[in-house]
DNA sequence: CGGTATCCGGAGTGATACTG
DNA sequence: CAGTATCACTCCGGATACCG
């Protein structure tokens, strides 16, 4: 059952809950996904949002998310370089999970007497389809 | 913003999404929580469910979940020893998150042509309150 | 039954410097 | 702008043995 499975093409978890966590549980991954919900951002934008991540780590997490089909990376052949990241349909389908985590986490932080550092204000309306 | 935060009382994430993941994202934690939803299990029961975890790791994850207030550990002063683990109210409140991860993960595994290894059949009905 | 104690290899990640 | 390369180090977590 997937020892040390960390998104390599090793043996992967087949428990749905664990499998989901494999995809979104990596360092900075949830934060990256959360920032990309309904938006397209460039690498430097993401660096600004995920301040704790070094370029190296940010790149690594983005590549893994791309491999797993959760986001797409669009490279423009211009100078200076321009790369845009956005969620795929599969990535957008994580939205309910991310939102319920956001809601739960907000309540939890308040119970601890702490203040959430990122708000939901810029999150677009949920689109039914 | 919480470098290397792994449930020690260091500096913790204040982003709700990341904070939630801090609590449930640890190794085997989601699986443990998932198995305890609506149920009470003994240590040996959990070992049977979370087969990949060594006693050492299982203990560690259980202790962290307890510290975070997600589950309670009840020790009976009998011989042989008897310890029961169950979710607290806070732990049970994670249910919607775990369920949406289960649903998403199941669909994802099917898209990959794989078969989920744990079913939902034994999960009790959702109790509104 | 329900854990602890100890050892230790290696994956994960930060820091720093460099590049097309 | 959007990364890559290299080094160094922490500490996660497996294996194994033991205990009240």
PDB file of C-alpha atoms (C1' of nucleotides) in Angstrom:
ATOM      1  CA  UNK A   1       0.000   0.000   0.000  1.00  0.00           C
ATOM      2  CA  UNK A   2       2.268   2.700  -1.319  1.00  0.00           C
ATOM      3  CA  UNK A   3       5.153   3.083   1.047  1.00  0.00           C
ATOM      4  CA  UNK A   4       6.653   6.504   0.769  1.00  0.00           C
ATOM      5  CA  UNK A   5       4.404   7.316  -2.142  1.00  0.00           C
ATOM      6  CA  UNK A   6       4.923  10.935  -2.995  1.00  0.00           C
ATOM      7  CA  UNK A   7       3.596  11.327  -6.483  1.00  0.00           C
ATOM      8  CA  UNK A   8       6.239   9.305  -8.197  1.00  0.00           C
ATOM      9  CA  UNK A   9       4.826   6.628 -10.410  1.00  0.00           C
ATOM     10  CA  UNK A  10       5.449   4.109  -7.696  1.00  0.00           C
ATOM     11  CA  UNK A  11       2.637   2.171  -6.222  1.00  0.00           C
ATOM     12  CA  UNK A  12      -0.153   4.580  -5.416  1.00  0.00           C
ATOM     13  CA  UNK A  13      -2.739   4.565  -2.691  1.00  0.00           C
ATOM     14  CA  UNK A  14      -5.983   3.010  -3.758  1.00  0.00           C
ATOM     15  CA  UNK A  15      -7.961   4.313  -0.794  1.00  0.00           C
ATOM     16  CA  UNK A  16      -9.906   7.243  -2.234  1.00  0.00           C
ATOM     17  CA  UNK A  17      -9.368   9.468   0.776  1.00  0.00           C
ATOM     18  CA  UNK A  18      -5.629   8.825   0.855  1.00  0.00           C
ATOM     19  CA  UNK A  19      -5.358   9.126  -2.904  1.00  0.00           C
ATOM     20  CA  UNK A  20      -6.952  12.556  -2.803  1.00  0.00           C
ATOM     21  CA  UNK A  21      -4.538  13.593  -0.104  1.00  0.00           C
ATOM     22  CA  UNK A  22      -1.648  12.341  -2.215  1.00  0.00           C
ATOM     23  CA  UNK A  23      -2.612  14.904  -4.824  1.00  0.00           C
ATOM     24  CA  UNK A  24      -3.419  17.928  -2.702  1.00  0.00           C
ATOM     25  CA  UNK A  25      -1.508  17.219   0.505  1.00  0.00           C
ATOM     26  CA  UNK A  26       1.987  18.131  -0.659  1.00  0.00           C
ATOM     27  CA  UNK A  27       3.743  21.141   0.729  1.00  0.00           C
ATOM     28  CA  UNK A  28       2.171  24.359  -0.593  1.00  0.00           C
ATOM     29  CA  UNK A  29      -0.126  22.394  -2.916  1.00  0.00           C
ATOM     30  CA  UNK A  30      -3.384  23.290  -1.241  1.00  0.00           C
ATOM     31  CA  UNK A  31      -2.321  26.913  -1.140  1.00  0.00           C
ATOM     32  CA  UNK A  32      -1.386  26.860  -4.804  1.00  0.00           C
ATOM     33  CA  UNK A  33      -4.666  25.250  -5.803  1.00  0.00           C
ATOM     34  CA  UNK A  34      -6.619  27.608  -3.610  1.00  0.00           C
ATOM     35  CA  UNK A  35      -4.989  30.607  -5.265  1.00  0.00           C
ATOM     36  CA  UNK A  36      -5.698  29.257  -8.718  1.00  0.00           C
ATOM     37  CA  UNK A  37      -9.384  28.538  -8.237  1.00  0.00           C
ATOM     38  CA  UNK A  38     -11.140  30.516 -10.960  1.00  0.00           C
ATOM     39  CA  UNK A  39      -7.951  32.390 -11.794  1.00  0.00           C
ATOM     40  CA  UNK A  40      -4.878  32.297 -13.968  1.00  0.00           C
ATOM     41  CA  UNK A  41      -1.594  33.336 -12.424  1.00  0.00           C
ATOM     42  CA  UNK A  42       1.987  33.679 -13.552  1.00  0.00           C
ATOM     43  CA  UNK A  43       4.920  32.174 -11.704  1.00  0.00           C
ATOM     44  CA  UNK A  44       5.815  35.455 -10.065  1.00  0.00           C
ATOM     45  CA  UNK A  45       2.220  35.942  -8.950  1.00  0.00           C
ATOM     46  CA  UNK A  46       2.322  32.580  -7.239  1.00  0.00           C
ATOM     47  CA  UNK A  47       5.624  33.458  -5.591  1.00  0.00           C
ATOM     48  CA  UNK A  48       3.932  36.513  -4.142  1.00  0.00           C
ATOM     49  CA  UNK A  49       1.036  34.440  -2.796  1.00  0.00           C
ATOM     50  CA  UNK A  50       3.039  31.482  -1.541  1.00  0.00           C
ATOM     51  CA  UNK A  51       5.768  33.528   0.067  1.00  0.00           C
ATOM     52  CA  UNK A  52       7.217  30.669   2.099  1.00  0.00           C
ATOM     53  CA  UNK A  53       8.055  28.620  -0.975  1.00  0.00           C
ATOM     54  CA  UNK A  54      11.451  28.968  -2.622  1.00  0.00           C
ATOM     55  CA  UNK A  55      11.464  29.015  -6.439  1.00  0.00           C
ATOM     56  CA  UNK A  56      12.794  25.493  -6.362  1.00  0.00           C
ATOM     57  CA  UNK A  57       9.961  24.173  -4.209  1.00  0.00           C
ATOM     58  CA  UNK A  58       7.294  26.145  -5.987  1.00  0.00           C
ATOM     59  CA  UNK A  59       8.449  24.708  -9.285  1.00  0.00           C
ATOM     60  CA  UNK A  60       8.489  21.200  -7.899  1.00  0.00           C
ATOM     61  CA  UNK A  61       4.980  21.414  -6.517  1.00  0.00           C
ATOM     62  CA  UNK A  62       3.663  22.971  -9.716  1.00  0.00           C
ATOM     63  CA  UNK A  63       5.220  20.216 -11.808  1.00  0.00           C
ATOM     64  CA  UNK A  64       3.651  17.526  -9.660  1.00  0.00           C
ATOM     65  CA  UNK A  65       0.259  19.162  -9.835  1.00  0.00           C
ATOM     66  CA  UNK A  66       0.668  19.349 -13.590  1.00  0.00           C
ATOM     67  CA  UNK A  67       1.672  15.677 -13.824  1.00  0.00           C
ATOM     68  CA  UNK A  68      -1.399  14.743 -11.849  1.00  0.00           C
ATOM     69  CA  UNK A  69      -3.556  16.691 -14.297  1.00  0.00           C
ATOM     70  CA  UNK A  70      -4.768  19.265 -11.801  1.00  0.00           C
ATOM     71  CA  UNK A  71      -3.298  22.312 -13.490  1.00  0.00           C
ATOM     72  CA  UNK A  72      -1.993  23.328 -16.861  1.00  0.00           C
ATOM     73  CA  UNK A  73       1.125  25.302 -17.672  1.00  0.00           C
ATOM     74  CA  UNK A  74       1.042  27.570 -20.658  1.00  0.00           C
ATOM     75  CA  UNK A  75       4.360  28.866 -21.945  1.00  0.00           C
ATOM     76  CA  UNK A  76       4.436  31.892 -24.233  1.00  0.00           C
ATOM     77  CA  UNK A  77       7.404  32.161 -26.564  1.00  0.00           C
ATOM     78  CA  UNK A  78       8.152  35.764 -25.757  1.00  0.00           C
ATOM     79  CA  UNK A  79      10.940  37.789 -24.235  1.00  0.00           C
ATOM     80  CA  UNK A  80      10.917  38.114 -21.327  1.00  0.00           C
ATOM     81  CA  UNK A  81       9.417  34.687 -20.708  1.00  0.00           C
ATOM     82  CA  UNK A  82       5.792  34.408 -19.723  1.00  0.00           C
ATOM     83  CA  UNK A  83       4.230  31.335 -18.152  1.00  0.00           C
ATOM     84  CA  UNK A  84       0.661  31.059 -17.011  1.00  0.00           C
ATOM     85  CA  UNK A  85      -0.754  28.547 -14.573  1.00  0.00           C
ATOM     86  CA  UNK A  86      -4.407  27.667 -14.347  1.00  0.00           C
ATOM     87  CA  UNK A  87      -6.495  24.797 -13.065  1.00  0.00           C
ATOM     88  CA  UNK A  88      -7.713  22.118 -15.421  1.00  0.00           C
ATOM     89  CA  UNK A  89     -11.300  20.977 -15.241  1.00  0.00           C
ATOM     90  CA  UNK A  90     -10.144  18.225 -12.924  1.00  0.00           C
ATOM     91  CA  UNK A  91      -8.386  20.786 -10.759  1.00  0.00           C
ATOM     92  CA  UNK A  92     -11.456  22.987 -10.609  1.00  0.00           C
ATOM     93  CA  UNK A  93     -13.465  19.975  -9.529  1.00  0.00           C
ATOM     94  CA  UNK A  94     -11.496  20.050  -6.281  1.00  0.00           C
ATOM     95  CA  UNK A  95     -13.205  23.278  -5.392  1.00  0.00           C
ATOM     96  CA  UNK A  96     -15.841  21.797  -3.064  1.00  0.00           C
ATOM     97  CA  UNK A  97     -13.106  20.053  -1.108  1.00  0.00           C
ATOM     98  CA  UNK A  98     -10.958  23.152  -0.861  1.00  0.00           C
ATOM     99  CA  UNK A  99     -13.935  25.246   0.138  1.00  0.00           C
ATOM    100  CA  UNK A 100     -15.052  22.881   2.866  1.00  0.00           C
ATOM    101  CA  UNK A 101     -11.470  22.844   4.142  1.00  0.00           C
ATOM    102  CA  UNK A 102     -11.463  26.626   4.069  1.00  0.00           C
ATOM    103  CA  UNK A 103     -14.703  26.843   6.009  1.00  0.00           C
ATOM    104  CA  UNK A 104     -13.673  24.241   8.560  1.00  0.00           C
ATOM    105  CA  UNK A 105     -10.227  25.759   8.972  1.00  0.00           C
ATOM    106  CA  UNK A 106     -11.638  29.220   9.493  1.00  0.00           C
ATOM    107  CA  UNK A 107     -13.914  27.995  12.258  1.00  0.00           C
ATOM    108  CA  UNK A 108     -11.033  26.061  13.803  1.00  0.00           C
ATOM    109  CA  UNK A 109      -8.733  29.065  13.835  1.00  0.00           C
ATOM    110  CA  UNK A 110     -11.413  31.160  15.474  1.00  0.00           C
ATOM    111  CA  UNK A 111     -11.879  28.524  18.165  1.00  0.00           C
ATOM    112  CA  UNK A 112      -8.162  28.868  18.806  1.00  0.00           C
ATOM    113  CA  UNK A 113      -8.572  32.625  19.066  1.00  0.00           C
ATOM    114  CA  UNK A 114      -6.507  33.182  15.977  1.00  0.00           C
ATOM    115  CA  UNK A 115      -7.188  35.158  12.851  1.00  0.00           C
ATOM    116  CA  UNK A 116      -7.107  33.567   9.408  1.00  0.00           C
ATOM    117  CA  UNK A 117      -4.508  35.268   7.270  1.00  0.00           C
ATOM    118  CA  UNK A 118      -6.186  34.802   3.937  1.00  0.00           C
ATOM    119  CA  UNK A 119      -9.741  35.739   3.247  1.00  0.00           C
ATOM    120  CA  UNK A 120     -12.256  34.408   0.806  1.00  0.00           C
ATOM    121  CA  UNK A 121     -13.187  37.763  -0.601  1.00  0.00           C
ATOM    122  CA  UNK A 122     -11.514  37.371  -3.944  1.00  0.00           C
ATOM    123  CA  UNK A 123     -12.921  33.923  -4.571  1.00  0.00           C
ATOM    124  CA  UNK A 124     -15.347  33.979  -7.509  1.00  0.00           C
ATOM    125  CA  UNK A 125     -18.883  32.702  -7.145  1.00  0.00           C
ATOM    126  CA  UNK A 126     -19.393  29.009  -7.483  1.00  0.00           C
ATOM    127  CA  UNK A 127     -20.454  28.192 -10.983  1.00  0.00           C
ATOM    128  CA  UNK A 128     -23.049  25.472 -11.355  1.00  0.00           C
ATOM    129  CA  UNK A 129     -22.807  23.594 -14.614  1.00  0.00           C
TER     130      UNK A 129
ATOM    131  CA  UNK B   1       4.493  31.239   7.703  1.00  0.00           C
ATOM    132  CA  UNK B   2       5.224  28.020   9.544  1.00  0.00           C
ATOM    133  CA  UNK B   3       8.382  26.607   8.089  1.00  0.00           C
ATOM    134  CA  UNK B   4       8.561  22.890   8.617  1.00  0.00           C
ATOM    135  CA  UNK B   5       5.451  22.977  10.781  1.00  0.00           C
ATOM    136  CA  UNK B   6       4.520  19.432  11.604  1.00  0.00           C
ATOM    137  CA  UNK B   7       2.108  19.741  14.485  1.00  0.00           C
ATOM    138  CA  UNK B   8       4.617  20.834  17.015  1.00  0.00           C
ATOM    139  CA  UNK B   9       3.542  23.953  18.816  1.00  0.00           C
ATOM    140  CA  UNK B  10       5.802  25.947  16.591  1.00  0.00           C
ATOM    141  CA  UNK B  11       4.392  28.650  14.438  1.00  0.00           C
ATOM    142  CA  UNK B  12       1.284  27.318  12.774  1.00  0.00           C
ATOM    143  CA  UNK B  13      -0.280  28.062   9.460  1.00  0.00           C
ATOM    144  CA  UNK B  14      -2.957  30.694   9.648  1.00  0.00           C
ATOM    145  CA  UNK B  15      -4.341  30.013   6.186  1.00  0.00           C
ATOM    146  CA  UNK B  16      -7.490  27.995   6.866  1.00  0.00           C
ATOM    147  CA  UNK B  17      -6.914  25.579   3.997  1.00  0.00           C
ATOM    148  CA  UNK B  18      -3.344  24.881   5.029  1.00  0.00           C
ATOM    149  CA  UNK B  19      -4.270  24.701   8.695  1.00  0.00           C
ATOM    150  CA  UNK B  20      -6.845  22.032   7.965  1.00  0.00           C
ATOM    151  CA  UNK B  21      -4.283  20.074   6.011  1.00  0.00           C
ATOM    152  CA  UNK B  22      -1.859  20.354   8.930  1.00  0.00           C
ATOM    153  CA  UNK B  23      -4.340  18.440  11.018  1.00  0.00           C
ATOM    154  CA  UNK B  24      -5.511  15.757   8.620  1.00  0.00           C
ATOM    155  CA  UNK B  25      -2.639  15.598   6.143  1.00  0.00           C
ATOM    156  CA  UNK B  26      -0.171  13.615   8.212  1.00  0.00           C
ATOM    157  CA  UNK B  27       0.758  10.093   7.268  1.00  0.00           C
ATOM    158  CA  UNK B  28      -2.149   7.687   7.897  1.00  0.00           C
ATOM    159  CA  UNK B  29      -4.182  10.449   9.569  1.00  0.00           C
ATOM    160  CA  UNK B  30      -6.918  10.635   6.978  1.00  0.00           C
ATOM    161  CA  UNK B  31      -7.202   6.870   7.010  1.00  0.00           C
ATOM    162  CA  UNK B  32      -7.383   6.804  10.786  1.00  0.00           C
ATOM    163  CA  UNK B  33     -10.036   9.503  10.872  1.00  0.00           C
ATOM    164  CA  UNK B  34     -11.957   7.829   8.094  1.00  0.00           C
ATOM    165  CA  UNK B  35     -12.031   4.564  10.009  1.00  0.00           C
ATOM    166  CA  UNK B  36     -13.182   6.266  13.186  1.00  0.00           C
ATOM    167  CA  UNK B  37     -16.089   8.186  11.693  1.00  0.00           C
ATOM    168  CA  UNK B  38     -19.112   7.099  13.703  1.00  0.00           C
ATOM    169  CA  UNK B  39     -17.160   4.276  15.319  1.00  0.00           C
ATOM    170  CA  UNK B  40     -14.994   3.446  18.293  1.00  0.00           C
ATOM    171  CA  UNK B  41     -11.979   1.253  17.727  1.00  0.00           C
ATOM    172  CA  UNK B  42      -9.239  -0.251  19.797  1.00  0.00           C
ATOM    173  CA  UNK B  43      -5.567   0.036  18.952  1.00  0.00           C
ATOM    174  CA  UNK B  44      -5.422  -3.442  17.499  1.00  0.00           C
ATOM    175  CA  UNK B  45      -8.496  -2.720  15.359  1.00  0.00           C
ATOM    176  CA  UNK B  46      -6.745   0.308  13.907  1.00  0.00           C
ATOM    177  CA  UNK B  47      -3.642  -1.737  13.252  1.00  0.00           C
ATOM    178  CA  UNK B  48      -5.782  -4.098  11.230  1.00  0.00           C
ATOM    179  CA  UNK B  49      -7.262  -1.244   9.200  1.00  0.00           C
ATOM    180  CA  UNK B  50      -4.101   0.768   8.715  1.00  0.00           C
ATOM    181  CA  UNK B  51      -1.908  -2.163   7.867  1.00  0.00           C
ATOM    182  CA  UNK B  52       0.947  -0.100   6.448  1.00  0.00           C
ATOM    183  CA  UNK B  53       1.554   1.704   9.718  1.00  0.00           C
ATOM    184  CA  UNK B  54       3.990   0.307  12.246  1.00  0.00           C
ATOM    185  CA  UNK B  55       2.891   0.477  15.901  1.00  0.00           C
ATOM    186  CA  UNK B  56       5.316   3.336  16.368  1.00  0.00           C
ATOM    187  CA  UNK B  57       3.842   5.425  13.588  1.00  0.00           C
ATOM    188  CA  UNK B  58       0.272   4.572  14.429  1.00  0.00           C
ATOM    189  CA  UNK B  59       0.863   5.690  18.005  1.00  0.00           C
ATOM    190  CA  UNK B  60       2.497   8.888  16.861  1.00  0.00           C
ATOM    191  CA  UNK B  61      -0.307   9.821  14.517  1.00  0.00           C
ATOM    192  CA  UNK B  62      -2.935   8.986  17.136  1.00  0.00           C
ATOM    193  CA  UNK B  63      -1.176  11.154  19.709  1.00  0.00           C
ATOM    194  CA  UNK B  64      -1.038  14.095  17.332  1.00  0.00           C
ATOM    195  CA  UNK B  65      -4.693  13.740  16.453  1.00  0.00           C
ATOM    196  CA  UNK B  66      -5.452  13.645  20.158  1.00  0.00           C
ATOM    197  CA  UNK B  67      -3.353  16.745  20.824  1.00  0.00           C
ATOM    198  CA  UNK B  68      -5.232  18.561  18.115  1.00  0.00           C
ATOM    199  CA  UNK B  69      -8.501  17.617  19.727  1.00  0.00           C
ATOM    200  CA  UNK B  70      -9.779  15.484  16.889  1.00  0.00           C
ATOM    201  CA  UNK B  71     -10.006  12.228  18.771  1.00  0.00           C
ATOM    202  CA  UNK B  72     -10.130  11.008  22.340  1.00  0.00           C
ATOM    203  CA  UNK B  73      -8.266   8.141  23.899  1.00  0.00           C
ATOM    204  CA  UNK B  74      -9.966   6.215  26.650  1.00  0.00           C
ATOM    205  CA  UNK B  75      -7.829   3.927  28.762  1.00  0.00           C
ATOM    206  CA  UNK B  76      -9.471   1.204  30.830  1.00  0.00           C
ATOM    207  CA  UNK B  77      -7.584   0.044  33.905  1.00  0.00           C
ATOM    208  CA  UNK B  78      -7.982  -3.628  33.184  1.00  0.00           C
ATOM    209  CA  UNK B  79      -5.760  -6.588  32.452  1.00  0.00           C
ATOM    210  CA  UNK B  80      -5.076  -7.083  29.638  1.00  0.00           C
ATOM    211  CA  UNK B  81      -5.002  -3.381  28.766  1.00  0.00           C
ATOM    212  CA  UNK B  82      -7.854  -1.895  26.796  1.00  0.00           C
ATOM    213  CA  UNK B  83      -7.720   1.424  24.971  1.00  0.00           C
ATOM    214  CA  UNK B  84     -10.492   2.869  22.871  1.00  0.00           C
ATOM    215  CA  UNK B  85     -10.180   5.567  20.260  1.00  0.00           C
ATOM    216  CA  UNK B  86     -13.093   7.631  19.019  1.00  0.00           C
ATOM    217  CA  UNK B  87     -13.592  10.968  17.324  1.00  0.00           C
ATOM    218  CA  UNK B  88     -14.439  14.019  19.355  1.00  0.00           C
ATOM    219  CA  UNK B  89     -17.191  16.319  18.208  1.00  0.00           C
ATOM    220  CA  UNK B  90     -14.534  18.371  16.440  1.00  0.00           C
ATOM    221  CA  UNK B  91     -13.237  15.260  14.755  1.00  0.00           C
ATOM    222  CA  UNK B  92     -16.699  14.241  13.625  1.00  0.00           C
ATOM    223  CA  UNK B  93     -17.149  17.700  12.158  1.00  0.00           C
ATOM    224  CA  UNK B  94     -14.472  16.778   9.616  1.00  0.00           C
ATOM    225  CA  UNK B  95     -16.871  14.282   8.131  1.00  0.00           C
ATOM    226  CA  UNK B  96     -18.056  16.458   5.219  1.00  0.00           C
ATOM    227  CA  UNK B  97     -14.446  17.050   4.210  1.00  0.00           C
ATOM    228  CA  UNK B  98     -13.519  13.388   4.425  1.00  0.00           C
ATOM    229  CA  UNK B  99     -16.625  12.406   2.521  1.00  0.00           C
ATOM    230  CA  UNK B 100     -16.028  14.867  -0.284  1.00  0.00           C
ATOM    231  CA  UNK B 101     -12.457  13.602  -0.503  1.00  0.00           C
ATOM    232  CA  UNK B 102     -13.766  10.057  -0.612  1.00  0.00           C
ATOM    233  CA  UNK B 103     -16.196  10.870  -3.408  1.00  0.00           C
ATOM    234  CA  UNK B 104     -13.648  12.826  -5.426  1.00  0.00           C
ATOM    235  CA  UNK B 105     -10.969  10.190  -4.922  1.00  0.00           C
ATOM    236  CA  UNK B 106     -13.281   7.405  -5.988  1.00  0.00           C
ATOM    237  CA  UNK B 107     -14.113   9.196  -9.220  1.00  0.00           C
ATOM    238  CA  UNK B 108     -10.439   9.944  -9.781  1.00  0.00           C
ATOM    239  CA  UNK B 109      -9.400   6.323  -9.328  1.00  0.00           C
ATOM    240  CA  UNK B 110     -12.077   5.220 -11.771  1.00  0.00           C
ATOM    241  CA  UNK B 111     -10.802   7.712 -14.343  1.00  0.00           C
ATOM    242  CA  UNK B 112      -7.430   6.076 -13.928  1.00  0.00           C
ATOM    243  CA  UNK B 113      -9.003   2.692 -14.490  1.00  0.00           C
ATOM    244  CA  UNK B 114      -8.242   1.592 -10.964  1.00  0.00           C
ATOM    245  CA  UNK B 115     -10.413   0.130  -8.272  1.00  0.00           C
ATOM    246  CA  UNK B 116     -10.741   1.760  -4.868  1.00  0.00           C
ATOM    247  CA  UNK B 117      -9.615  -0.636  -2.151  1.00  0.00           C
ATOM    248  CA  UNK B 118     -11.903   0.556   0.598  1.00  0.00           C
ATOM    249  CA  UNK B 119     -15.587   0.943   0.191  1.00  0.00           C
ATOM    250  CA  UNK B 120     -18.062   3.173   1.927  1.00  0.00           C
ATOM    251  CA  UNK B 121     -20.446   0.428   2.829  1.00  0.00           C
ATOM    252  CA  UNK B 122     -19.743   0.387   6.518  1.00  0.00           C
ATOM    253  CA  UNK B 123     -19.988   4.136   6.896  1.00  0.00           C
ATOM    254  CA  UNK B 124     -23.024   5.042   9.035  1.00  0.00           C
ATOM    255  CA  UNK B 125     -25.661   7.421   7.792  1.00  0.00           C
ATOM    256  CA  UNK B 126     -24.958  11.072   8.187  1.00  0.00           C
ATOM    257  CA  UNK B 127     -26.622  12.349  11.321  1.00  0.00           C
ATOM    258  CA  UNK B 128     -28.079  15.815  11.129  1.00  0.00           C
ATOM    259  CA  UNK B 129     -28.151  17.652  14.425  1.00  0.00           C
TER     260      UNK B 129
ATOM    261  C1'  DC C   1      -2.821  -5.699  24.630  1.00  0.00           C
ATOM    262  C1'  DG C   2      -0.893  -1.538  23.682  1.00  0.00           C
ATOM    263  C1'  DG C   3       2.494   0.306  23.415  1.00  0.00           C
ATOM    264  C1'  DT C   4       8.373   2.254  23.964  1.00  0.00           C
ATOM    265  C1'  DA C   5      13.337   2.501  22.902  1.00  0.00           C
ATOM    266  C1'  DT C   6      16.983   2.695  19.782  1.00  0.00           C
ATOM    267  C1'  DC C   7      19.259   2.772  15.507  1.00  0.00           C
ATOM    268  C1'  DC C   8      19.834   4.669  11.046  1.00  0.00           C
ATOM    269  C1'  DG C   9      19.178   5.413   5.865  1.00  0.00           C
ATOM    270  C1'  DG C  10      17.351   8.439   2.741  1.00  0.00           C
ATOM    271  C1'  DA C  11      13.722  11.474   1.096  1.00  0.00           C
ATOM    272  C1'  DG C  12      12.471  16.223   1.454  1.00  0.00           C
ATOM    273  C1'  DT C  13      13.657  20.910   1.693  1.00  0.00           C
ATOM    274  C1'  DG C  14      16.214  25.306   2.634  1.00  0.00           C
ATOM    275  C1'  DA C  15      20.108  28.317   1.168  1.00  0.00           C
ATOM    276  C1'  DT C  16      22.707  30.021  -2.316  1.00  0.00           C
ATOM    277  C1'  DA C  17      24.349  30.830  -6.831  1.00  0.00           C
ATOM    278  C1'  DC C  18      23.624  30.805 -11.614  1.00  0.00           C
ATOM    279  C1'  DT C  19      21.109  31.014 -16.590  1.00  0.00           C
ATOM    280  C1'  DG C  20      18.456  31.315 -21.307  1.00  0.00           C
TER     281       DG C  20
ATOM    282  C1'  DC D   1      10.836  36.345 -15.970  1.00  0.00           C
ATOM    283  C1'  DA D   2      10.973  31.780 -14.832  1.00  0.00           C
ATOM    284  C1'  DG D   3      13.245  28.936 -13.632  1.00  0.00           C
ATOM    285  C1'  DT D   4      17.857  25.168 -12.756  1.00  0.00           C
ATOM    286  C1'  DA D   5      22.127  23.367 -10.228  1.00  0.00           C
ATOM    287  C1'  DT D   6      24.522  22.046  -6.291  1.00  0.00           C
ATOM    288  C1'  DC D   7      25.373  21.396  -1.530  1.00  0.00           C
ATOM    289  C1'  DA D   8      24.083  20.541   3.095  1.00  0.00           C
ATOM    290  C1'  DC D   9      21.265  19.090   6.597  1.00  0.00           C
ATOM    291  C1'  DT D  10      17.125  17.857   9.112  1.00  0.00           C
ATOM    292  C1'  DC D  11      14.054  14.624  10.591  1.00  0.00           C
ATOM    293  C1'  DC D  12      10.529  11.348   8.888  1.00  0.00           C
ATOM    294  C1'  DG D  13       9.704   6.933   9.266  1.00  0.00           C
ATOM    295  C1'  DG D  14      10.993   1.783   8.670  1.00  0.00           C
ATOM    296  C1'  DA D  15      13.089  -2.191  11.080  1.00  0.00           C
ATOM    297  C1'  DT D  16      13.867  -4.400  15.143  1.00  0.00           C
ATOM    298  C1'  DA D  17      13.786  -5.442  19.934  1.00  0.00           C
ATOM    299  C1'  DC D  18      11.791  -4.943  24.323  1.00  0.00           C
ATOM    300  C1'  DC D  19       8.178  -3.855  28.339  1.00  0.00           C
ATOM    301  C1'  DG D  20       4.219  -3.270  32.103  1.00  0.00           C
TER     302       DG D  20
END
